[in-house]
Amino acid sequence: MKNFYEASAADVRSEINGSQDPLSQEQVARNQEKYGFNEIAEGKKKHPVQIFLEQFKDVLVIILIISAIVSMLLGEKESAAVILIVITMNAILGTVQTVKAEHSLNSLKQLSAPMAKVLRNGVIVEIPSREVTVGDEVHLEAGDYIPADGRILESASMKVDESALTGESVGVDKVSHALEGECSLGDRINMVYSGSFVTYGRGSFLVTAIGMETEVGKIASLLKNTSEKRTPLQVNLDEFGTKLSMIILVLCAALFGIQIAQGGDIAGAFLFAVALAVAAIPEALSSIVTIVLAFGTQKMAKEGAIIRKLQAVEGLGSVSVICSDKTGTLTQNKMTVENYYVDGQDVKAEDIDPANPVHKQVLRLSVLCNDSTNIDGQELGDPTETAMINLGDKLGVPAQRVRKAYPRLSEVPFDSDRKLMSTLHCLKDGHTMAVKGAVDVMLERTSYIQKGETVCPITEEEKEKIRRQNEEYSRNGLRVLGIGYRKFEQEKELTLEDETDLTFVGLISMMDPPRTESAQAVAECIRAGIKPVMITGDHKVTAAAIAKRIGILKDESEACEGAEIENLSEEELEKFVENKSVYARVSPEHKIRIVTAWQKKGNIVAMTGDGVNDAPALKQADIGVAMGITGTEVSKDASAMILTDDNFATIVKAVENGRNVYANIKKSIQFLLSGNFAGILVVLFASLCGLPVPFAAVHLLFINLLTDSLPAIALGLEPHNREVMNEKPRPMNESILTREFLTSIGRDGLIIGVMTMAAFLIGLNQGGAGLGSTMAFAVLCLSRLVHGYNCKAKSPVLFTRRFFNNKYLQGAFLAGFVLLNLVLLIPPLEGVFQVTAMTVPQLLTVYGLALLNLPVIQLLKRIKNRK
């Protein structure tokens, strides 16, 4: 059979039920057995234990575990215990983050209406929605949620809010007749879909799909089949971990071989190898990155962006394309009167004057011929109608007062076929029928026109002028209604025949206007090298009009409809998206394809959305951004970030934060790796020269986990800089370890290594291996604390205000300095940390060598920047 929306209701019923009769209990039982229950299937979830064990897959973690085992076998129990505690803490942290996982399918289940009214055995009964089956006749009235997909049998002025599925904010007028040709989801006006709800009128429909076969069910399937994208930082850190692990394994093997070749015993060679592995691996790196990201989430939360997935903080900084929904994100999600057309003039909403008789008449008639209400900010009714009463309230013509003064005496309700609504009232100048509706329909029934306070017969030229104005409004994406009236001698019961010989008063144009800050946010995006793209279920004309206003659309050719990409191959779509900025009338599958096409072109894509229809694309995007106010639970669960104010401008702020967070994480990584490189150089030098092991494993762990962690975290909290928004997004495949970055790590590590080796040789000559190891440990530890100031910026910061602008770094230096001196100066700790007591001159030598790193590295930076 052809599509259900192309067939008559009778044909659809015959096709599904085999007759025109409602389902019997026997047929219900058979259908439930055949199609199952009306519910969304749940996906399998990983057990927390499995998630915990997966945290140990990382190559660097495996190397550390091997190091711990070797240390234990060689009697270094303290070192082994510290290593294992650190690994376990990191695994617990990772598990907690992962367990806050996806509940999207559960949220989709909650979208189903709890109860439904169905016709069974000729009687309307109320049943749980999960028991609704294919072939059921479901009866609806205003306020009812729709429990399944189906073909409308009867519609009495029924309007349905399908925004969760289509993204269109205006209720859809439903009809029962067959449609012609292929239609997109939002244009199938004789169908209803699970997850939407009735806002006006009543009707009934025949269930054609339930559970996973509904449009909501298909979205659930898309969610299950859509994998989450890893952020650039995750990819970079994994690549870095793999490269570092290979280097470490090669160095450890080489070092072990050198020790054996020099006549050393196997145990001693293993100790050297373990010291090298521990020196090279930044054990606290993953924890520090997590902590810095967590602080980033707190800052963003204060600015209206709640981060659900920590990595999204950094990922935002890499975003090069933002695919944004229109309704509620770029716009206010509130239909608003934009213009009146009265007395042959186009009048902007802010210029409407209630003292002008014609303006006041349009205002009064639009409030009276209106079923919506707004009581204490609680709006109820069609968005276009609420827009009219809100304007009345704003201009001192409140709906409640007007309706009380001129109560409704009779009415002919709105009908989607005739496209008119009429109400009768007794005004000061007699009984008046207020009429509003589609402009073309009204003009056919209009005989007069009001000019000022005079009523004249309407001419064809005047009708043509009104039509041109209507077309002008429509081209600008405005929704237009005509307002008119007819006088009667006395009160009467209105009929359809009364809607003739109307007097035309004016046009009212409305739209969901852009947020005031949207244009500035879009401009800032473009300045930062980010392409803003609008993807919406709304009509192309409306979408293009909004996009032009806020700067997303420069030329009409950049706007298209979802149907245009329907038959494009993946390769064709990749070329197609380059020149498009607005996509209208799109389906959930289209959204995923558009996002994927941009990703295949090497872009990091953020996608915003609030409806069920947005959830698969939110999950597919590198950064899914859901709306906190209007967003469905499904979209929130599929997202990485939730906007508490539903504002596009907040995303731009989040991008700025993300870029700053990434810059600060790079500072932390540079700090950790340059310090670790210094440790590697010292261990290698000692090995090649046949000297004793310069560090005990506990020394390196103390530095890496305690005194290093605090400055690294502090660097991650460096004050943010707005200048990052003048840069282009960094390429998706750009590694953290760029040539410039590696050069600075090598330079700083070499200088710190030279100072540490000098301390080791001085101690070795003055008091043997124990003193040498202690002095090397102390200099490396203090040097790395001082090195935090070197990593604040690429340029020199010594003797500048910037040197002292991070209170966290001052605190980290002080805390690390105190901890180091406690270890060096308190005798009971000597055994635990394997250190030897030093004399005052030796202690001053340690301080001098460590502090010398700061002026030397700052001088080299100054020389480099002058080139």
Tab-separated table of N, CA and C in Angstrom, residues 23-96:
chain	number	residue	atom	x	y	z
A	23	LEU	N	-11.574	-2.668	16.622
A	23	LEU	CA	-10.979	-3.952	17.037
A	23	LEU	C	-11.834	-4.637	18.103
A	24	SER	N	-11.928	-5.946	17.990
A	24	SER	CA	-12.554	-6.752	19.048
A	24	SER	C	-11.460	-7.190	20.008
A	25	GLN	N	-11.813	-7.733	21.146
A	25	GLN	CA	-10.826	-8.186	22.132
A	25	GLN	C	-9.921	-9.259	21.536
A	26	GLU	N	-10.503	-10.146	20.679
A	26	GLU	CA	-9.708	-11.216	20.059
A	26	GLU	C	-8.655	-10.625	19.110
A	27	GLN	N	-9.061	-9.599	18.315
A	27	GLN	CA	-8.121	-8.948	17.404
A	27	GLN	C	-7.024	-8.215	18.174
A	28	VAL	N	-7.413	-7.583	19.302
A	28	VAL	CA	-6.432	-6.883	20.142
A	28	VAL	C	-5.368	-7.868	20.624
A	29	ALA	N	-5.814	-9.027	21.119
A	29	ALA	CA	-4.881	-10.043	21.631
A	29	ALA	C	-3.941	-10.509	20.525
A	30	ARG	N	-4.518	-10.744	19.308
A	30	ARG	CA	-3.689	-11.210	18.189
A	30	ARG	C	-2.652	-10.146	17.801
A	31	ASN	N	-3.105	-8.886	17.735
A	31	ASN	CA	-2.181	-7.806	17.351
A	31	ASN	C	-1.086	-7.587	18.379
A	32	GLN	N	-1.445	-7.705	19.671
A	32	GLN	CA	-0.419	-7.528	20.710
A	32	GLN	C	0.621	-8.636	20.647
A	33	GLU	N	0.169	-9.815	20.283
A	33	GLU	CA	1.108	-10.939	20.129
A	33	GLU	C	1.997	-10.716	18.907
A	34	LYS	N	1.398	-10.147	17.842
A	34	LYS	CA	2.128	-9.932	16.592
A	34	LYS	C	3.097	-8.748	16.695
A	35	TYR	N	2.611	-7.629	17.252
A	35	TYR	CA	3.412	-6.391	17.251
A	35	TYR	C	4.098	-6.100	18.586
A	36	GLY	N	3.731	-6.838	19.646
A	36	GLY	CA	4.308	-6.572	20.963
A	36	GLY	C	3.610	-5.400	21.644
A	37	PHE	N	4.177	-4.970	22.778
A	37	PHE	CA	3.587	-3.856	23.510
A	37	PHE	C	4.096	-2.525	22.960
A	38	ASN	N	3.347	-1.484	23.239
A	38	ASN	CA	3.672	-0.136	22.775
A	38	ASN	C	4.687	0.495	23.728
A	39	GLU	N	5.958	0.106	23.590
A	39	GLU	CA	6.999	0.630	24.478
A	39	GLU	C	8.336	0.637	23.762
A	40	ILE	N	9.219	1.454	24.279
A	40	ILE	CA	10.560	1.593	23.706
A	40	ILE	C	11.475	0.549	24.315
A	41	ALA	N	12.195	-0.193	23.468
A	41	ALA	CA	13.110	-1.241	23.960
A	41	ALA	C	14.331	-0.603	24.606
A	42	GLU	N	14.785	-1.206	25.698
A	42	GLU	CA	15.970	-0.706	26.413
A	42	GLU	C	17.236	-1.336	25.878
A	43	GLY	N	18.295	-0.559	25.835
A	43	GLY	CA	19.588	-1.098	25.431
A	43	GLY	C	20.314	-1.715	26.618
A	44	LYS	N	21.294	-2.573	26.329
A	44	LYS	CA	22.062	-3.209	27.406
A	44	LYS	C	23.038	-2.197	27.993
A	45	LYS	N	23.202	-2.268	29.301
A	45	LYS	CA	24.110	-1.339	29.976
A	45	LYS	C	25.274	-2.104	30.594
A	46	LYS	N	26.438	-1.453	30.585
A	46	LYS	CA	27.615	-2.081	31.199
A	46	LYS	C	27.496	-2.032	32.710
A	47	HIS	N	27.964	-3.107	33.342
A	47	HIS	CA	27.989	-3.136	34.802
A	47	HIS	C	29.141	-2.252	35.291
A	48	PRO	N	28.963	-1.556	36.421
A	48	PRO	CA	30.037	-0.692	36.929
A	48	PRO	C	31.377	-1.415	37.103
A	49	VAL	N	31.344	-2.704	37.456
A	49	VAL	CA	32.597	-3.470	37.619
A	49	VAL	C	33.324	-3.556	36.281
A	50	GLN	N	32.555	-3.801	35.203
A	50	GLN	CA	33.156	-3.874	33.867
A	50	GLN	C	33.765	-2.528	33.485
A	51	ILE	N	33.054	-1.450	33.807
A	51	ILE	CA	33.557	-0.099	33.506
A	51	ILE	C	34.847	0.161	34.285
A	52	PHE	N	34.871	-0.276	35.561
A	52	PHE	CA	36.053	-0.088	36.405
A	52	PHE	C	37.258	-0.816	35.811
A	53	LEU	N	37.066	-2.064	35.387
A	53	LEU	CA	38.168	-2.859	34.828
A	53	LEU	C	38.671	-2.275	33.511
A	54	GLU	N	37.776	-1.636	32.757
A	54	GLU	CA	38.174	-1.040	31.472
A	54	GLU	C	39.124	0.137	31.656
A	55	GLN	N	39.134	0.712	32.870
A	55	GLN	CA	40.033	1.851	33.136
A	55	GLN	C	41.504	1.428	33.123
A	56	PHE	N	41.754	0.100	33.209
A	56	PHE	CA	43.139	-0.395	33.263
A	56	PHE	C	43.663	-0.800	31.892
A	57	LYS	N	42.916	-0.468	30.822
A	57	LYS	CA	43.340	-0.830	29.465
A	57	LYS	C	44.496	0.035	28.971
A	58	ASP	N	44.621	1.238	29.519
A	58	ASP	CA	45.610	2.200	29.050
A	58	ASP	C	47.028	1.632	29.151
A	59	VAL	N	47.819	1.853	28.091
A	59	VAL	CA	49.179	1.292	28.036
A	59	VAL	C	50.055	1.825	29.172
A	60	LEU	N	49.958	3.120	29.458
A	60	LEU	CA	50.775	3.705	30.527
A	60	LEU	C	50.417	3.100	31.881
A	61	VAL	N	49.133	2.821	32.086
A	61	VAL	CA	48.693	2.198	33.344
A	61	VAL	C	49.278	0.794	33.456
A	62	ILE	N	49.295	0.053	32.352
A	62	ILE	CA	49.851	-1.313	32.355
A	62	ILE	C	51.336	-1.272	32.708
A	63	ILE	N	52.067	-0.291	32.130
A	63	ILE	CA	53.508	-0.162	32.441
A	63	ILE	C	53.702	0.117	33.931
A	64	LEU	N	52.843	0.985	34.491
A	64	LEU	CA	52.944	1.295	35.921
A	64	LEU	C	52.646	0.060	36.781
A	65	ILE	N	51.674	-0.742	36.372
A	65	ILE	CA	51.346	-1.964	37.122
A	65	ILE	C	52.538	-2.916	37.116
A	66	ILE	N	53.170	-3.062	35.937
A	66	ILE	CA	54.366	-3.926	35.839
A	66	ILE	C	55.472	-3.385	36.738
A	67	SER	N	55.629	-2.041	36.726
A	67	SER	CA	56.654	-1.411	37.587
A	67	SER	C	56.370	-1.702	39.057
A	68	ALA	N	55.094	-1.656	39.449
A	68	ALA	CA	54.714	-1.925	40.843
A	68	ALA	C	55.042	-3.375	41.221
A	69	ILE	N	54.740	-4.287	40.305
A	69	ILE	CA	55.007	-5.715	40.574
A	69	ILE	C	56.500	-5.954	40.731
A	70	VAL	N	57.297	-5.356	39.813
A	70	VAL	CA	58.760	-5.511	39.879
A	70	VAL	C	59.300	-4.926	41.185
A	71	SER	N	58.780	-3.729	41.558
A	71	SER	CA	59.218	-3.083	42.805
A	71	SER	C	58.927	-3.974	44.006
A	72	MET	N	57.757	-4.611	44.008
A	72	MET	CA	57.372	-5.479	45.125
A	72	MET	C	58.292	-6.700	45.216
A	73	LEU	N	58.594	-7.277	44.043
A	73	LEU	CA	59.472	-8.457	44.016
A	73	LEU	C	60.883	-8.126	44.497
A	74	LEU	N	61.266	-6.838	44.273
A	74	LEU	CA	62.605	-6.415	44.681
A	74	LEU	C	62.626	-5.822	46.086
A	75	GLY	N	61.483	-5.932	46.798
A	75	GLY	CA	61.416	-5.482	48.183
A	75	GLY	C	61.060	-4.034	48.365
A	76	GLU	N	60.784	-3.313	47.268
A	76	GLU	CA	60.402	-1.891	47.361
A	76	GLU	C	58.883	-1.794	47.583
A	77	LYS	N	58.420	-2.244	48.745
A	77	LYS	CA	56.976	-2.339	48.987
A	77	LYS	C	56.296	-0.981	49.026
A	78	GLU	N	56.987	0.031	49.616
A	78	GLU	CA	56.370	1.367	49.698
A	78	GLU	C	56.093	1.932	48.305
A	79	SER	N	57.088	1.808	47.418
A	79	SER	CA	56.935	2.317	46.052
A	79	SER	C	55.793	1.611	45.339
A	80	ALA	N	55.766	0.274	45.494
A	80	ALA	CA	54.714	-0.522	44.838
A	80	ALA	C	53.333	-0.098	45.334
A	81	ALA	N	53.206	0.108	46.641
A	81	ALA	CA	51.905	0.484	47.225
A	81	ALA	C	51.442	1.835	46.703
A	82	VAL	N	52.362	2.816	46.657
A	82	VAL	CA	52.006	4.156	46.186
A	82	VAL	C	51.542	4.108	44.733
A	83	ILE	N	52.282	3.348	43.896
A	83	ILE	CA	51.908	3.233	42.477
A	83	ILE	C	50.502	2.659	42.334
A	84	LEU	N	50.226	1.576	43.061
A	84	LEU	CA	48.931	0.893	42.949
A	84	LEU	C	47.775	1.768	43.479
A	85	ILE	N	48.049	2.533	44.555
A	85	ILE	CA	47.012	3.426	45.098
A	85	ILE	C	46.632	4.489	44.066
A	86	VAL	N	47.651	5.060	43.408
A	86	VAL	CA	47.412	6.100	42.404
A	86	VAL	C	46.589	5.555	41.237
A	87	ILE	N	46.976	4.369	40.757
A	87	ILE	CA	46.267	3.750	39.616
A	87	ILE	C	44.803	3.498	39.981
A	88	THR	N	44.586	2.980	41.200
A	88	THR	CA	43.225	2.659	41.641
A	88	THR	C	42.379	3.921	41.774
A	89	MET	N	42.969	4.991	42.325
A	89	MET	CA	42.232	6.257	42.462
A	89	MET	C	41.787	6.778	41.099
A	90	ASN	N	42.710	6.722	40.104
A	90	ASN	CA	42.365	7.177	38.758
A	90	ASN	C	41.242	6.338	38.160
A	91	ALA	N	41.283	5.011	38.405
A	91	ALA	CA	40.263	4.109	37.865
A	91	ALA	C	38.894	4.411	38.477
A	92	ILE	N	38.878	4.689	39.785
A	92	ILE	CA	37.600	5.015	40.455
A	92	ILE	C	37.022	6.308	39.877
A	93	LEU	N	37.898	7.306	39.674
A	93	LEU	CA	37.458	8.585	39.115
A	93	LEU	C	36.848	8.392	37.728
A	94	GLY	N	37.511	7.579	36.903
A	94	GLY	CA	37.007	7.312	35.554
A	94	GLY	C	35.687	6.576	35.569
A	95	THR	N	35.537	5.642	36.514
A	95	THR	CA	34.300	4.859	36.614
A	95	THR	C	33.129	5.750	37.003
A	96	VAL	N	33.362	6.624	37.977
A	96	VAL	CA	32.288	7.524	38.432
A	96	VAL	C	31.799	8.391	37.271
